[in-house]
Coordinates of C-alpha atoms in Angstrom, one line a residue:
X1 CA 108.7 89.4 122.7
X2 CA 109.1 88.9 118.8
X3 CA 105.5 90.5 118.7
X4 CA 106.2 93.4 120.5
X5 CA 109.6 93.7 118.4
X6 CA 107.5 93.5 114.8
X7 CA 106.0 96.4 114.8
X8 CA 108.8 98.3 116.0
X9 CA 110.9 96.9 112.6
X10 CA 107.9 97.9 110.8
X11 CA 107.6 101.6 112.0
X12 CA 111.7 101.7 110.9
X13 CA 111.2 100.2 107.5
X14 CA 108.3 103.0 106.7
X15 CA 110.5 105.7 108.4
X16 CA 112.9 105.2 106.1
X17 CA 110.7 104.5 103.2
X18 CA 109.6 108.5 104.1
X19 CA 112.1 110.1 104.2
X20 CA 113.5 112.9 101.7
X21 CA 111.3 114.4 98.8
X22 CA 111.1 114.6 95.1
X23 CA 110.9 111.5 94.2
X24 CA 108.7 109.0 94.4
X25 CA 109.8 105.7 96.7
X26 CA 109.2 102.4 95.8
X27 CA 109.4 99.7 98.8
X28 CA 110.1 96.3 97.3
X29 CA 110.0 93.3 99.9
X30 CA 110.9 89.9 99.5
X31 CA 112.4 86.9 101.0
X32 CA 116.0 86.6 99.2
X33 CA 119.2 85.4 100.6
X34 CA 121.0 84.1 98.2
X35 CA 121.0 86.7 96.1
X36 CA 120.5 89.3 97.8
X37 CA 124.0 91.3 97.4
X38 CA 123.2 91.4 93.4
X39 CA 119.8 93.0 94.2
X40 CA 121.0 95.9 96.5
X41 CA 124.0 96.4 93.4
X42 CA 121.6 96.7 91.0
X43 CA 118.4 98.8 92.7
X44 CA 121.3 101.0 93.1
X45 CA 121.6 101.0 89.8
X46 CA 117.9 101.7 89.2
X47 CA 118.4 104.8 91.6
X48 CA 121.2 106.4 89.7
X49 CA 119.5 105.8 86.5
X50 CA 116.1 107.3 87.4
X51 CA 116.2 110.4 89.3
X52 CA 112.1 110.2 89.6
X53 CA 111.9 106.7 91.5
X54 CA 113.5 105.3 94.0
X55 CA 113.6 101.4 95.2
X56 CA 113.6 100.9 98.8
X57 CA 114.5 97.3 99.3
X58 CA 114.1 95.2 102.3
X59 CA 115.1 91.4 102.2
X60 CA 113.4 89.2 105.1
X61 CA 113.6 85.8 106.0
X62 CA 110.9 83.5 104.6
X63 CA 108.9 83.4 108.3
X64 CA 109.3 87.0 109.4
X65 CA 107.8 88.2 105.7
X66 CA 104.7 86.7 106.2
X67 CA 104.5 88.2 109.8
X68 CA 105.3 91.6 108.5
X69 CA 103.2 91.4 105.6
X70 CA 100.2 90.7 107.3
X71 CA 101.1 93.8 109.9
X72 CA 101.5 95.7 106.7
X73 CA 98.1 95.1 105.2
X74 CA 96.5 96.1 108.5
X75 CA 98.3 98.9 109.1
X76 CA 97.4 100.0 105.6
X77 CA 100.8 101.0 104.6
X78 CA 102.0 97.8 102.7
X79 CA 105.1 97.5 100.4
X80 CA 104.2 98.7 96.8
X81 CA 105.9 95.8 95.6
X82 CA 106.7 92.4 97.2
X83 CA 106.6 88.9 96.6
X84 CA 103.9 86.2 97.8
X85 CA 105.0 84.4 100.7
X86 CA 104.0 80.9 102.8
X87 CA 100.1 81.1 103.6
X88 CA 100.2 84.3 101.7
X89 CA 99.8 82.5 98.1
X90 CA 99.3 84.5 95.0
X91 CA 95.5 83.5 94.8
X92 CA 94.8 84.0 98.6
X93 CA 96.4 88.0 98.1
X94 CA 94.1 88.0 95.2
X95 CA 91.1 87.0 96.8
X96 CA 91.8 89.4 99.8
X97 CA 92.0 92.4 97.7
X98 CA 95.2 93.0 98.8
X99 CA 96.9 93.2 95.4
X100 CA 96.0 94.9 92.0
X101 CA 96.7 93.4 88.0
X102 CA 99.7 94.9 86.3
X103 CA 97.0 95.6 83.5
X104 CA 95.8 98.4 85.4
X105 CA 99.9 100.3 86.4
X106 CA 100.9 99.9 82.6
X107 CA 101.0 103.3 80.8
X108 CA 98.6 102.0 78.4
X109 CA 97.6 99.0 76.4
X110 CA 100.4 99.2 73.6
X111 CA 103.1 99.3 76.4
X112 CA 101.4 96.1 78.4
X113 CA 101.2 94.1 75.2
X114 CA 104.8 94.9 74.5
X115 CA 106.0 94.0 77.8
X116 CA 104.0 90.6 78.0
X117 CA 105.7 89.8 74.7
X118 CA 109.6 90.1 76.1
X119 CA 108.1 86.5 77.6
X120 CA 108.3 83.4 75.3
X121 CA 105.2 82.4 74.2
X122 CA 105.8 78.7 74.0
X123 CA 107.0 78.6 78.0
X124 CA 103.2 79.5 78.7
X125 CA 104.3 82.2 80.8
X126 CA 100.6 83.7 82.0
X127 CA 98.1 81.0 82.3
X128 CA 94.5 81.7 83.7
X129 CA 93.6 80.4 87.6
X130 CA 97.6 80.4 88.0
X131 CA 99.0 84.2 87.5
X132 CA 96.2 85.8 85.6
X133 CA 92.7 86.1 86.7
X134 CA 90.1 87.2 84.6
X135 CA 92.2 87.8 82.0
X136 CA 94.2 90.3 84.1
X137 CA 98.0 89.7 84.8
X138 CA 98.9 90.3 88.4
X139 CA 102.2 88.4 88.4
X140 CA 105.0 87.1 86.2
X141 CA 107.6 84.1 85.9
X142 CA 111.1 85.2 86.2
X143 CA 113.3 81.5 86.6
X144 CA 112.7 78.9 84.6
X145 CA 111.1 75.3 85.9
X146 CA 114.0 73.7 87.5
X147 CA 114.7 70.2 88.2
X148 CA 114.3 70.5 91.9
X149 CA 116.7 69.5 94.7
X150 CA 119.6 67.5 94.1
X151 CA 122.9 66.8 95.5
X152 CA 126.4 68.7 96.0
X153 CA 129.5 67.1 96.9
X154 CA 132.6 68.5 98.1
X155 CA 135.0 67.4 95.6
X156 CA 138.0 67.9 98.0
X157 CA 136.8 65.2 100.9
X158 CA 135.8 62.7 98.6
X159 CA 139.5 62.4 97.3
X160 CA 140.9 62.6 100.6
X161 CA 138.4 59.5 101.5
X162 CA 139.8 58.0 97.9
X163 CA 136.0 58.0 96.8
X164 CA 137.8 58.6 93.2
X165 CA 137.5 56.9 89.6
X166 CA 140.4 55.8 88.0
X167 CA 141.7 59.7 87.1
X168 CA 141.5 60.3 90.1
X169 CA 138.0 62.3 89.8
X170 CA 135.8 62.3 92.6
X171 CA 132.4 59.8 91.8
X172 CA 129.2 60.7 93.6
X173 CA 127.2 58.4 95.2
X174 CA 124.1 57.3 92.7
X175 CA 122.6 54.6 95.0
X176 CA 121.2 54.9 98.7
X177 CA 124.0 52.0 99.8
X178 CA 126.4 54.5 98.0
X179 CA 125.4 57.2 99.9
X180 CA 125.5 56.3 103.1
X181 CA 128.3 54.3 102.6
X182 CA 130.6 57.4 101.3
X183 CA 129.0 59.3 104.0
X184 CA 130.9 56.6 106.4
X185 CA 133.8 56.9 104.3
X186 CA 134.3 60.5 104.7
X187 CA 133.2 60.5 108.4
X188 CA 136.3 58.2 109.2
X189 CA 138.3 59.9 106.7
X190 CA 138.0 63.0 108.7
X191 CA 138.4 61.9 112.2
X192 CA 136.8 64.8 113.8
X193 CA 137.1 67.2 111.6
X194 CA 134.7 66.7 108.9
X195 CA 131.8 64.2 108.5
X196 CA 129.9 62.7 105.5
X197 CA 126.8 65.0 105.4
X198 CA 125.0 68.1 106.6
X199 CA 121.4 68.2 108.0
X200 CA 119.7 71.2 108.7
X201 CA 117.1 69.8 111.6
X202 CA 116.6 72.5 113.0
X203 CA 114.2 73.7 110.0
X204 CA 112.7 69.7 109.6
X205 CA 110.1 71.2 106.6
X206 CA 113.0 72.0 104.7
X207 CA 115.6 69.7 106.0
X208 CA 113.6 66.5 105.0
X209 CA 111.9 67.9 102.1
X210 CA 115.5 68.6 100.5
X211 CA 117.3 65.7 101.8
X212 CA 114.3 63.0 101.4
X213 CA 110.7 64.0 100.3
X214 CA 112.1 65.9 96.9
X215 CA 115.1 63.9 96.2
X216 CA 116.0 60.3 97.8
X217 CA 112.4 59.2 97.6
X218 CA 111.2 61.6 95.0
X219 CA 113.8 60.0 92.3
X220 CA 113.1 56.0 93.4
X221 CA 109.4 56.6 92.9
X222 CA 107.9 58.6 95.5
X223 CA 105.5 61.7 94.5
X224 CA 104.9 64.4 97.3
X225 CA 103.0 67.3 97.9
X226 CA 101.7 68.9 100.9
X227 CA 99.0 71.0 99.4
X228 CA 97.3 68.6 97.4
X229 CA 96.9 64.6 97.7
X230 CA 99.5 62.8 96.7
X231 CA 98.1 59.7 96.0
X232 CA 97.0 60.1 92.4
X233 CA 95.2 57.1 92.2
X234 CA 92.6 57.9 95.0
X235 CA 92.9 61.3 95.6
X236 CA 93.7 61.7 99.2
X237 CA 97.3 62.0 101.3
X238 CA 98.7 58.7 101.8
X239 CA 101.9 58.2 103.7
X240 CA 102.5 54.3 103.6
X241 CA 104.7 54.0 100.7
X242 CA 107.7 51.8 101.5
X243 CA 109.7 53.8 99.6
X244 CA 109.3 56.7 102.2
X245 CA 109.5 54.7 104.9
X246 CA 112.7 53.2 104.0
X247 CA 114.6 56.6 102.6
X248 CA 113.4 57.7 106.8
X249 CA 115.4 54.8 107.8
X250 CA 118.3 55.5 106.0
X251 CA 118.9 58.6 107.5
X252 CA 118.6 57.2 110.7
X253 CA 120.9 54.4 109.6
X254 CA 123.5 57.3 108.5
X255 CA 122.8 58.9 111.9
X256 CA 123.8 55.5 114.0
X257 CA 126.5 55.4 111.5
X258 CA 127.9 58.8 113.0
X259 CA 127.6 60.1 109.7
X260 CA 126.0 63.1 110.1
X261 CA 127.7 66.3 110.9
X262 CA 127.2 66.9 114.7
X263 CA 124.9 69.5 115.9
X264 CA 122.3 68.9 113.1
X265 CA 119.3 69.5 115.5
X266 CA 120.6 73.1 116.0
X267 CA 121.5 73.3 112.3
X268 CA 119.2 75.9 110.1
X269 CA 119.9 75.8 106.3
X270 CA 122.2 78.8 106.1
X271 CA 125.3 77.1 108.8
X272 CA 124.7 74.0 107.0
X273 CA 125.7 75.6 103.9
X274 CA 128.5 77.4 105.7
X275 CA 129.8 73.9 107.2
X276 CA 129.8 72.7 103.8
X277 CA 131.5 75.6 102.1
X278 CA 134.4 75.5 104.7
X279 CA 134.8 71.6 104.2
X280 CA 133.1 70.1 107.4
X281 CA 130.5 68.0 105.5
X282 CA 131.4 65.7 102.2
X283 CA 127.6 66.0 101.0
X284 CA 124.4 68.1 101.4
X285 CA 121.0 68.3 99.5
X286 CA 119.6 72.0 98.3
X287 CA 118.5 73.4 95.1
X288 CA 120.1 75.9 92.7
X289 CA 120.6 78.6 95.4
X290 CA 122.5 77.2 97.4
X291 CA 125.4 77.3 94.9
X292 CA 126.1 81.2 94.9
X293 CA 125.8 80.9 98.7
X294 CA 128.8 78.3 99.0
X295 CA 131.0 80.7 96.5
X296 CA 130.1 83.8 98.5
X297 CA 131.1 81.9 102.1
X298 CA 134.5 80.4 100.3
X299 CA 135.2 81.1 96.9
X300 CA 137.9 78.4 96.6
X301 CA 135.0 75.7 97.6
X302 CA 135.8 72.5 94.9
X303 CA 132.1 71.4 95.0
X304 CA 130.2 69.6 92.2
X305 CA 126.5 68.6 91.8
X306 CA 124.8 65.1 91.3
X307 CA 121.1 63.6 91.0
X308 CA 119.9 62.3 94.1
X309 CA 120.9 59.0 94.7
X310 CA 117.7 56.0 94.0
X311 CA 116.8 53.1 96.4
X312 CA 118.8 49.9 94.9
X313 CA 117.6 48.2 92.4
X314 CA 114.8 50.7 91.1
X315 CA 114.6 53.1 88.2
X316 CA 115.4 56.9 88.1
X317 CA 112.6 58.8 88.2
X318 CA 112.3 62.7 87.2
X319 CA 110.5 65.0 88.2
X320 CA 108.1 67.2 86.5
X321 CA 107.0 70.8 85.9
X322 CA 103.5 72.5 85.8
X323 CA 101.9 73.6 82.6
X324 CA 103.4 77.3 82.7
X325 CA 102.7 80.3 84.7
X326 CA 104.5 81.0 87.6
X327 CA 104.7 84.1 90.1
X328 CA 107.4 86.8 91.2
X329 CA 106.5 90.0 92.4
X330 CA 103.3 91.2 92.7
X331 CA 101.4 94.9 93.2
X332 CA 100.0 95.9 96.5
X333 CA 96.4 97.4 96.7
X334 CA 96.0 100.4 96.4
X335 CA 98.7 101.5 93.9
X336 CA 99.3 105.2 94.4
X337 CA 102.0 106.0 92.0
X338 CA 101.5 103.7 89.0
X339 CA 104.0 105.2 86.8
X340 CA 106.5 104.8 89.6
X341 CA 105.6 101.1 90.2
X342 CA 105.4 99.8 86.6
X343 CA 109.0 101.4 86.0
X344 CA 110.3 99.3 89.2
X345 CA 108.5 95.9 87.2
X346 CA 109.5 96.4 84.2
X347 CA 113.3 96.6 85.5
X348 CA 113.0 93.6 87.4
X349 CA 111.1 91.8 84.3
X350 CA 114.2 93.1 81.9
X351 CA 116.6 91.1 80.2
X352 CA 119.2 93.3 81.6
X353 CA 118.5 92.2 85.4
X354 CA 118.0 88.4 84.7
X355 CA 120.9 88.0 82.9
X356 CA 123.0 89.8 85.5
X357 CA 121.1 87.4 87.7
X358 CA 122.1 84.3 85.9
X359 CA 125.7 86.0 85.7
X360 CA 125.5 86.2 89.4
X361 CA 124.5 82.9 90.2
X362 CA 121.2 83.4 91.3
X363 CA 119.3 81.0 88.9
X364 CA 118.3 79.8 85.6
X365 CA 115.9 82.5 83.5
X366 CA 112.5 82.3 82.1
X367 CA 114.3 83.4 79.1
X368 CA 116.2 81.0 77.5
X369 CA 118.6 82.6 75.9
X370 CA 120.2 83.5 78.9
X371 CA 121.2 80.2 79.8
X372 CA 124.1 80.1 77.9
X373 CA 126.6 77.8 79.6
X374 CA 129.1 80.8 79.4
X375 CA 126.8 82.7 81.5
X376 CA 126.8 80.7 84.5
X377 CA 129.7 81.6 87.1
X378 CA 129.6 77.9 88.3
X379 CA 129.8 74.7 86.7
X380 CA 127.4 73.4 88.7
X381 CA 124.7 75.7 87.6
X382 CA 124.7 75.0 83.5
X383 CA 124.4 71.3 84.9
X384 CA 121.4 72.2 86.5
X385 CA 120.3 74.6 83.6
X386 CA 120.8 71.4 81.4
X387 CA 119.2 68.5 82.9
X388 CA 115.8 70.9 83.5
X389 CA 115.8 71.4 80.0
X390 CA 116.3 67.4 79.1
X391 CA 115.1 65.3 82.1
X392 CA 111.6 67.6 83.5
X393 CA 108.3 66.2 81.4
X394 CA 105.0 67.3 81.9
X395 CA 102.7 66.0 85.0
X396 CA 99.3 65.5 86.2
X397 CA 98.0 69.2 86.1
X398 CA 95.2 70.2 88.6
X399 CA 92.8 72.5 87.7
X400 CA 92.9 76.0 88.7
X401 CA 89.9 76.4 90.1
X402 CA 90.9 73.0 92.1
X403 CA 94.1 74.7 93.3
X404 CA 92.4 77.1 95.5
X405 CA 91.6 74.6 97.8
X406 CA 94.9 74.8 99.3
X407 CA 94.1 78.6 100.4
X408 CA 91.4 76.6 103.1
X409 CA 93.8 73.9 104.6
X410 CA 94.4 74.5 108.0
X411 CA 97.8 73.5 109.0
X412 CA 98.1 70.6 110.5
X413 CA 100.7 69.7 113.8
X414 CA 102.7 68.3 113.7
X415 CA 103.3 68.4 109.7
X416 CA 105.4 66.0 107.5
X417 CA 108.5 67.6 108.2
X418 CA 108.1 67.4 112.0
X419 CA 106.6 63.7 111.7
X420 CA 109.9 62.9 109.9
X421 CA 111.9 64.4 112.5
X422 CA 110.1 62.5 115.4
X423 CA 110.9 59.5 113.6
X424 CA 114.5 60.1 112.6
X425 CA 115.4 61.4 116.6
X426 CA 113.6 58.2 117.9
X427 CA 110.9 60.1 119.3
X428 CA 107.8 58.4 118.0
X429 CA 107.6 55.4 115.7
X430 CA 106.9 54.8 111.9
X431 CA 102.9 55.1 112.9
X432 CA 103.0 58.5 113.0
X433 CA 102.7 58.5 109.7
X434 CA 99.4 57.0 110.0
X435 CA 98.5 59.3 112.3
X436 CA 99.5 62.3 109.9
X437 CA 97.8 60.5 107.2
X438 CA 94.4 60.4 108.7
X439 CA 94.7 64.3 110.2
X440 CA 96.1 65.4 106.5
X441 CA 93.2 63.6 104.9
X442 CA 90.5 65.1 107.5
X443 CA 91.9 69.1 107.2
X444 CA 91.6 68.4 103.1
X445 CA 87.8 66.9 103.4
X446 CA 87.0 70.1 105.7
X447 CA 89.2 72.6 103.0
X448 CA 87.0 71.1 100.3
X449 CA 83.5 71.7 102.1
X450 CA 84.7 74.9 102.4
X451 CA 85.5 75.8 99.0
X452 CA 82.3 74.3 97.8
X453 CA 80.0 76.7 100.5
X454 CA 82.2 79.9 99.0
X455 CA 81.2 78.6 95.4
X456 CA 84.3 76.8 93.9
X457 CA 83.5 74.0 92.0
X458 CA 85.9 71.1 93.1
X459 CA 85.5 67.1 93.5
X460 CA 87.5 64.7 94.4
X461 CA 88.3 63.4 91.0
X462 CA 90.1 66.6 90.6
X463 CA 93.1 65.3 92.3
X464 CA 92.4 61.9 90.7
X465 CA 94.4 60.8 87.6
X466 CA 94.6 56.9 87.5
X467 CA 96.0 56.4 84.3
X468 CA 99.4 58.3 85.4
X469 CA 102.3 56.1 86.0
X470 CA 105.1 58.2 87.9
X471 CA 108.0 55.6 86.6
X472 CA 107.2 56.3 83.0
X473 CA 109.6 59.4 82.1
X474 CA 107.9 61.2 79.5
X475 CA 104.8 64.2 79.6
X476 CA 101.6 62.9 80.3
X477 CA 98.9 62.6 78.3
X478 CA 95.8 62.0 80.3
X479 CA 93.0 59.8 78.7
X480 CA 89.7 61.3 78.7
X481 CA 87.5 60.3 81.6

């Protein structure tokens, strides 16, 4: 049924994309929720200003964009401008021809050089194998490396549960004990009618990458990834890291606790941030985001936002960011009306639409002096703006040439986020995790023999960096090998 029904939203997006004349449309596609309100304000904007050009914007969920993209591309009528989505990398588009450098849709070479230079230098913000290819420029960064995902807490159930310091301010949880023991606290505070934390199951890739991979296991000492190995040391996926085993079995210690905020199996990430917004869960994991979401369901939401809490008795552990780059929106192939197009990226490039961005909540900018406290309409978000600047170091940084590997993984099913959720419902037991390590390690041996017969030059030493030590919070310096 939902194949029948794609094309059908396709033929109405171009429909509309068509109609009128004398001016020149620009569809721009991408997959953004949280902001999306402060898009459609300001391409309206961009409309009234420019009585040539006119933006045509379509937001779609994450798993429908990389449907309709891919019916776009064989259709031969694809967006003009849109952003890279799930499978649908920036290197794969690339090496599908399906999008074109920015190089080549700039009025000329004085104009390109100006507009590259609005980016600060020192942030590395086009870096060769990652965003530019060639030495041509086919995307650019527009939020700054963040510190991942971390923890909000409803300020107004943790002092009905009394989980206060002596002022009376509400204290989040920086321990797993703490956490699922406030999560108890608020559950039987609430007697029905809110409960210690949200869980969005229903999505497990993003549930338990939000609420465990990137945060409870992440900070006590455990590094994930599932495009590249993330055992450092040998180079190949390895899942038997008591440290991930054990954040698993908290969660299903806080489930057996009646912790969790009922219906989590049916729970996406958008009504989990809904029940947490109207006070039904004390706690829930997300990134940045989520924060302009929360204020646009209830702006009176008393919320706050913590690190995640660390397995007792270990050391914090931060995260880290790449060596620079990064991608937004990209071109599509072939570019008809290049004046039209560049005018559309350079508006969405401009300081004036990222700092309405930070004002509206939407993230943290490539350009830094944006992210003035002042700037921020929450709290929560100069935190956030703050600790990326002082806690993120520099990590292990695989090759680009290495990277493209990832573009010949198959996936593999049931993936890390469904293992976890087997585990957590009771489904299948902790050896699971063996079997997803073996089945993750085969689909990377066969990605790499791939790569090699297309011509890419990559080892496994690439993904091999034995003098790294994730405890030590600081930039790495790897020693020559």
């Amino acid at each position: 049924m939902i194949s029948k029904i794609w094309p059908k939203v396709l033929i109405l997006i171009v429909a509309v994309t068509t109609l009128g004349a004398g001016r020149v449309k620009v569809r721009v596609w991408d997959h953004h929720i949280h902001d999306k309100p402060y898009r459609i304000k300001m391409f309206k904007k961009f409309n009234r200003e420019h009585p040539d050009v006119k933006i045509e914007y379509t937001s779609l969920g994450s798993g429908m964009m990389v449907q309709m993209l891919n019916l776009a591309f064989k259709t031969g009528d694809p967006p003009e401008v849109f952003k890279p989505q799930g499978e649908l990398t920036l290197i794969k588009l690339m090496d599908l021809g399906w999008i074109v450098p920015l190089d080549d849709i700039a009025p000329d070479p004085a104009t390109f050089k100006a507009w590259k230079a609005r980016f600060p230098a020192e942030l590395k913000p086009f870096v060769e194998g990652l965003n530019m290819f060639n030495g041509k420029v086919y995307s650019f960064p527009v939020g700054a490396p963040l510190y991942g995902n971390l923890l909000f807490y409803n300020k107004k159930l943790f002092r009905e549960a009394g989980i206060v310091d002596e002022n009376g301010e509400p204290t989040p949880p920086t321990t797993w004990s703490e956490f699922r023991e406030y999560a108890k606290r608020i559950t039987q505070a609430g007697k029905g009618r809110y409960y210690g934390v949200a869980l969005m199951a229903k999505q497990p890739g993003a549930a338990f990458d939000m609420s465990l991979l990137s945060t409870l296991a992440k900070a006590s000492g455990y590094y994930h990834s599932s495009r590249f190995p993330n055992n450092l040391k040998t180079g190949r996926f390895d899942y038997s890291s008591p440290i991930l085993r054990k954040a698993i079995q908290l969660w299903i210690d806080i489930k057996n606790d009646g912790s969790i905020l009922p219906g989590y199996a049916s729970m996406d990430d958008e009504t989990a941030r809904i029940a947490f917004a109207m006070n039904r869960a004390g706690m829930i994991f997300g990134g940045f985001w989520v924060v302009a979401g929360f204020l646009a369901i209830n702006p009176n939401c008393d919320f706050d936002v913590a690190l995640p809490p660390v397995m007792d008795g270990v050391k914090r552990v931060h995260p880290w960011r790449d060596i620079g780059g990064g991608g937004s929106y990209v071109v599509a192939k072939p570019c008809k009306h290049p004046d039209a197009v560049w005018k559309v990226i350079d508006f969405l490039s401009s300081y004036e639409f990222r700092e309405g961005w930070v004002k509206y909540g939407g993230g943290i900018s490539f350009y830094p002096q944006i992210n003035k406290p002042e700037n921020f309409p929450h709290p929560t978000l100069a935190k956030i703006a703050q600790w990326s600047q002082k806690y993120l170091r520099l990590g292990p940084i695989i090759r680009p040439e290495a990277r493209r590997v990832a573009d010949y993984m198959e996936p593999v099913h049931p993936d890390i986020g469904n293992t976890i959720l087997g585990i957590f419902l009771g489904k299948v037991g902790f050896e699971a995790l063996d079997d997803l390590e073996r089945r993750m390690n085969a689909a990377f041996d066969r990605a790499m023999e791939k790569a090699r017969k297309d011509g890419l030059h990559i080892t496994r030493e690439d993904f091999i960096f034995p003098d790294f030590d994730i405890t030590k919070n600081e930039d790495y310096v790897p020693q020559k090998r």
